[in-house]
XYZ file of C-alpha atoms in Angstrom:
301
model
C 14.696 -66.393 -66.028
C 12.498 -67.180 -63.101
C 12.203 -69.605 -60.527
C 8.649 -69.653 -58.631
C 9.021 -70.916 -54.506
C 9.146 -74.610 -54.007
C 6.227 -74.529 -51.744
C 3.269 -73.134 -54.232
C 0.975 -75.829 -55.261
C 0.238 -77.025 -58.584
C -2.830 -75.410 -58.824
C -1.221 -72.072 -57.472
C 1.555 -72.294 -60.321
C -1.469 -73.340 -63.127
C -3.073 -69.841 -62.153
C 0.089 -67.581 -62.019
C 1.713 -69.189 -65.613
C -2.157 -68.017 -67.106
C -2.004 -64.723 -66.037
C 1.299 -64.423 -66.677
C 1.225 -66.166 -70.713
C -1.907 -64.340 -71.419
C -0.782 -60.588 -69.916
C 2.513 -61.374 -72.290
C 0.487 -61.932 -75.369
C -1.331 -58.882 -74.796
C 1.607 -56.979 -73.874
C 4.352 -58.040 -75.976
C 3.115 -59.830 -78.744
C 6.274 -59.782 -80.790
C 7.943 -61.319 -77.444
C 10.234 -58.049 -77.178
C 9.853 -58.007 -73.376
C 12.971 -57.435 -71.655
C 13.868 -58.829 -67.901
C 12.830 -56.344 -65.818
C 9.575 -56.114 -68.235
C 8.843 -59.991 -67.615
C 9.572 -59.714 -63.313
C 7.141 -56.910 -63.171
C 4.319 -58.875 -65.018
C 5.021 -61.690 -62.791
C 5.401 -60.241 -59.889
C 1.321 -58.818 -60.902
C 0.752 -62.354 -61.713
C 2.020 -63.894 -58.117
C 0.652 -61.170 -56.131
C -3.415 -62.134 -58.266
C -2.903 -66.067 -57.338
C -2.144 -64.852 -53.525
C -5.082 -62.718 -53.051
C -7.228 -65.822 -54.099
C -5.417 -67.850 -51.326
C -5.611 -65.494 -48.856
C -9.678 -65.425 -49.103
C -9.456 -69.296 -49.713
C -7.348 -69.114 -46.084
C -10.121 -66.976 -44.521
C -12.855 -69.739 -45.180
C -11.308 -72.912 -44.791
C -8.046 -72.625 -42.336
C -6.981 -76.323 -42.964
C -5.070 -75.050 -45.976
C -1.211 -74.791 -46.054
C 0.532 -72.044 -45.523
C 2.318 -70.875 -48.861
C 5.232 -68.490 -49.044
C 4.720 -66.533 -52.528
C 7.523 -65.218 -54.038
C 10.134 -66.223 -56.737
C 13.944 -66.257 -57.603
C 15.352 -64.336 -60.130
C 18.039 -66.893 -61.793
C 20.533 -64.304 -62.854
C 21.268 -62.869 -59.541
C 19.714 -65.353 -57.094
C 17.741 -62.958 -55.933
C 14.771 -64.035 -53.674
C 11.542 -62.139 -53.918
C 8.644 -62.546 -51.651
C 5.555 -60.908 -52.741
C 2.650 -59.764 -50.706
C -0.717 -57.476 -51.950
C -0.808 -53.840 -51.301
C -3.520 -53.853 -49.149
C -1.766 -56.748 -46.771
C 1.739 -53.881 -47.172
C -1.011 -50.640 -45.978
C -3.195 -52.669 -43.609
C -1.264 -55.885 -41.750
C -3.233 -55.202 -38.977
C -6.814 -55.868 -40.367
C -5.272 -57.700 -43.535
C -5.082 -61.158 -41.542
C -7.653 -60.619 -38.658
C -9.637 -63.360 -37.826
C -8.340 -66.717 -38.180
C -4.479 -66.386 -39.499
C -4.331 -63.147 -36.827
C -1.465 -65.006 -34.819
C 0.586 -65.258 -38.189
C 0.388 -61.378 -38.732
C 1.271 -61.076 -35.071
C 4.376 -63.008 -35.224
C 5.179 -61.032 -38.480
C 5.793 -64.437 -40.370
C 3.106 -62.692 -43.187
C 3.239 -59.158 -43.062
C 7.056 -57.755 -43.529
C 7.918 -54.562 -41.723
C 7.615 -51.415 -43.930
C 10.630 -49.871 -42.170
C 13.443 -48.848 -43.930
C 16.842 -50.225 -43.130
C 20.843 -49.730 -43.876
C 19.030 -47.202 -46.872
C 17.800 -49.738 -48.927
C 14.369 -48.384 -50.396
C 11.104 -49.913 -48.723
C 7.704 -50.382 -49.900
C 5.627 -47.708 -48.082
C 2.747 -49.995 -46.408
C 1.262 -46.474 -45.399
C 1.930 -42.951 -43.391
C 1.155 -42.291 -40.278
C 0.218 -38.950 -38.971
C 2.613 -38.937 -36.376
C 5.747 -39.887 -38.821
C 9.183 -38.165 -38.298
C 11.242 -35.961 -40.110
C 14.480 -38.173 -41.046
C 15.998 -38.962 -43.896
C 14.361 -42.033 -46.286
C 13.596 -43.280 -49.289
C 10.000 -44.052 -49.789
C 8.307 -45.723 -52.956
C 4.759 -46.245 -53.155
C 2.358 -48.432 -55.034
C -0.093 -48.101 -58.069
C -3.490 -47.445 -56.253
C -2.152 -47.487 -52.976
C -4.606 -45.197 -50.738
C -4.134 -43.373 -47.441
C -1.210 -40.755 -48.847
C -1.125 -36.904 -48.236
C 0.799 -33.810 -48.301
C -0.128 -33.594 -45.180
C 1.364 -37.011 -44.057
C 4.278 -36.944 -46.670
C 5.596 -33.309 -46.223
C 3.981 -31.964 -42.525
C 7.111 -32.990 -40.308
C 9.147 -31.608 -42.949
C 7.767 -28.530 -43.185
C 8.306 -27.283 -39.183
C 9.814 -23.805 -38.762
C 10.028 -23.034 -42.705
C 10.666 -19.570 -43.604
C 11.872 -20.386 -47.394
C 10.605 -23.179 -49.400
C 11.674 -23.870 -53.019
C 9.531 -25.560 -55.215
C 11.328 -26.882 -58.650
C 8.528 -28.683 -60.867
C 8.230 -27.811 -64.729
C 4.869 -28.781 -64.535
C 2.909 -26.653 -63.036
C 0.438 -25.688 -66.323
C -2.941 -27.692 -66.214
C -5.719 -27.149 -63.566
C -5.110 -30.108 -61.735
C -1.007 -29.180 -61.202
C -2.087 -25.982 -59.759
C -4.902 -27.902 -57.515
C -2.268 -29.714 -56.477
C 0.090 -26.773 -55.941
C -2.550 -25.184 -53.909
C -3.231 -28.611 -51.493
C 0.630 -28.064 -50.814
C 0.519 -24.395 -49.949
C -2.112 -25.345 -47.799
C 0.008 -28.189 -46.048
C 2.622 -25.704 -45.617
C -0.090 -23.047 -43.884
C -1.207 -25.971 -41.331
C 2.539 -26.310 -40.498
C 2.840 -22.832 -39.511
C 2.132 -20.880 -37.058
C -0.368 -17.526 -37.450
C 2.213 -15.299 -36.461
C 4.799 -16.491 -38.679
C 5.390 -15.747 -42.463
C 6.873 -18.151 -45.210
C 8.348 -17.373 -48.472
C 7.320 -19.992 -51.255
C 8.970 -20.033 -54.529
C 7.854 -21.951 -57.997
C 10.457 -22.649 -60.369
C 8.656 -24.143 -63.214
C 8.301 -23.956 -66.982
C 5.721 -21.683 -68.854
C 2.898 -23.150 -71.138
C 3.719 -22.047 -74.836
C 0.040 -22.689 -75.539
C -1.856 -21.549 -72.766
C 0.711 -18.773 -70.937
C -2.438 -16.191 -69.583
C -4.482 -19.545 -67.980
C -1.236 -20.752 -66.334
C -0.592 -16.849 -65.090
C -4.092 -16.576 -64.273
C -3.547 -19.523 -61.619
C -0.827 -18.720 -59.877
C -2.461 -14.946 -59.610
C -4.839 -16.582 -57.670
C -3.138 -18.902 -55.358
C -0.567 -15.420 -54.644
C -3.714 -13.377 -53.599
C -5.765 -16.711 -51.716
C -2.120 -16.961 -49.890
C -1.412 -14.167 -48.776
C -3.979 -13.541 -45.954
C -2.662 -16.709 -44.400
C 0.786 -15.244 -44.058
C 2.443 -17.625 -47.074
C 3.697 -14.705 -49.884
C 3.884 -17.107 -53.484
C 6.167 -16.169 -56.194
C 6.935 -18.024 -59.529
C 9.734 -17.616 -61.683
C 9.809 -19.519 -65.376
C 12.937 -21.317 -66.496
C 13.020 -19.938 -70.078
C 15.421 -22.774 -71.090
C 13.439 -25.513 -70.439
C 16.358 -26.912 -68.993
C 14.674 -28.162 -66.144
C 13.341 -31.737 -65.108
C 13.710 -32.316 -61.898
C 11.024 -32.020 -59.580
C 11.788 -31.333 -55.795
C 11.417 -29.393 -52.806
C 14.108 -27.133 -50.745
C 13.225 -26.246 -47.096
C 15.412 -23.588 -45.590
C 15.179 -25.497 -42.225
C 17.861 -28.185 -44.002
C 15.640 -30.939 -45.745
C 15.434 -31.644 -49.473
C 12.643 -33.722 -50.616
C 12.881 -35.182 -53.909
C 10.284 -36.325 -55.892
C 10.495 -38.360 -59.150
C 6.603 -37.468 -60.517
C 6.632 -34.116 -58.768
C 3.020 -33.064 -57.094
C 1.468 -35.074 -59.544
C 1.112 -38.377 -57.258
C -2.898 -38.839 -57.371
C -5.404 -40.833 -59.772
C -7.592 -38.690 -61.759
C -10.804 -38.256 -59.034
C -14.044 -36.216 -59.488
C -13.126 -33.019 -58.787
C -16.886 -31.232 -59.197
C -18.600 -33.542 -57.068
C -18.528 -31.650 -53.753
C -20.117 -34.571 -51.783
C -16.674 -37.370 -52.732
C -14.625 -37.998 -50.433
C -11.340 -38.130 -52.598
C -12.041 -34.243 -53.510
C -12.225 -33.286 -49.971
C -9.153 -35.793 -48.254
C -6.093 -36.499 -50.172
C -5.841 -40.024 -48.129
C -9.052 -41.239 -49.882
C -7.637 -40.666 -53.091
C -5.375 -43.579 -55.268
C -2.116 -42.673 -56.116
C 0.258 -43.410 -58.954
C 3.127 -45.292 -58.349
C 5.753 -42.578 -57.423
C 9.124 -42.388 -54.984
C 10.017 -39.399 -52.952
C 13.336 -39.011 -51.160
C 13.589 -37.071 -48.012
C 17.376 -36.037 -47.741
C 19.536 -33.784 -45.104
C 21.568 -30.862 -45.950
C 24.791 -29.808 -44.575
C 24.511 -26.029 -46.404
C 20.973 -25.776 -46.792
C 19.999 -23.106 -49.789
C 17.345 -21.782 -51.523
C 18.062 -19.183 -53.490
C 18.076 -21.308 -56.829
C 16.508 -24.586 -55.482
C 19.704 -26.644 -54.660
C 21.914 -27.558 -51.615
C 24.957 -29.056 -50.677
């Protein structure tokens, strides 16, 4: 099914067909893996054997440079693989010895997105532009926010739309409550914005669920954000996104549910008080542009 780059050594190969055999036995021990199952293990598999090169590159820079990657038989497709941490940081990733590599961008590809096609997200800047993309990000990848993600989206809001059905378990409405609080940063003190939960109510713990979203209403409304919620009955609803009266859609495939479970009573971590220090879970969000923007039921044209 798979054809692994001319260029990786024996040795390289010995390592990747290991990981590979012995993450399929554990796996899929009735061999019921289908294609797509098979790349991703592989692609886990290349990406393990590269991070050993890479440090093996660092000490002794007489070794060959080796393009990592393989071709998918079936469509010809070629597929170069690099580690997260080379995607989020290709400036410190190769510094020192292979820095002129990085440089030239031979190494590190560009995280921009072109002609549409989705990109890997090597990481947000604080200064990034609203425009329409398609982002994915990585299992673990660090250095993500709402603050990051949604800020540039959020400028001169006065009706935001939330559509999630799960807002129900403390951590949804923590999360809920980080984005309210994005949305207050991105506003000014004289100005007032109208947020609006569509979600679906917890048949087992209704009053809890209530209870939160009492609270973020009366925390909110000080800071000039009034928070209403409104439960779709029907349970008809699954996707999760966001409506911005100032014309942007943002679409979001796990909802606000993009972060690692992190210690959230330990006052002193990092990762309870900044978002970016937190890992995420592999999600996609979708940043789109409205001709008829609309919010009174969450959708646009």
């Amino acid at each position: 099914l798979f054809t692994l780059n001319k260029d990786i050594s024996t040795r390289d190969r010995d390592g990747i067909s290991k990981t590979f055999s012995g993450l399929m036995k554990i796996l899929f021990p009735h061999g019921e893996a289908g294609e797509d199952e098979m790349e991703e293990i592989l692609a886990l598999a290349v990406e393990g054997r590269k991070r050993i090169k890479d440090q093996l590159m660092r000490i002794d820079p007489t070794y060959a440079e080796v393009n990592f990657g393989y071709t998918v038989n079936s469509s010809r497709r070629v597929v170069a693989v690099s580690t997260l941490e080379e995607r989020q940081y290709p400036r410190h990733y190769w510094h020192g010895k292979p820095a002129e590599k990085s440089e030239e961008g031979s190494r590190v590809d560009s995280p921009e997105l072109t002609g549409g096609e989705a990109a890997p997200a090597a990481g947000i800047s604080a200064d990034m532009e609203a425009r329409e993309q398609h982002l994915t990000f990585q299992e673990n990848q660090r250095g993500v926010s709402f603050d990051r993600l949604f800020g540039p989206y959020l400028k001169n809001a006065g009706r935001i739309v939330i559509t999630d059905p799960y807002i129900r378990l403390f951590f949804q409405a923590r999360n809920l409550m980080e984005l309210l609080e994005t949305i207050i940063a991105n506003k000014s003190e004289s100005d007032e914005v109208d947020v609006r939960l569509i979600t679906v109510r917890d048949e087992y713990k209704e009053q809890q669920q209530m209870e939160y979203f009492e609270k973020i209403a009366a925390g909110c409304q000080s800071a000039g954000v009034a928070f209403s919620w409104t439960f779709a009955d029907d349970n008809t609803i699954h996707a999760r996104h966001i409506v911005i009266d100032n014309g942007w859609k943002i679409l979001l495939d796990r909802g606000l549910d993009i972060f690692q479970r992190y210690e959230m009573n330990d006052a002193f971590a990092l990762a309870n008080r900044r978002q970016e220090f937190r890992p995420c879970k592999a999600f996609e969000a979708t940043f789109l542009r409205m001709d008829k923007p609309s919010t009174e039921d969450g959708q646009g044209e």
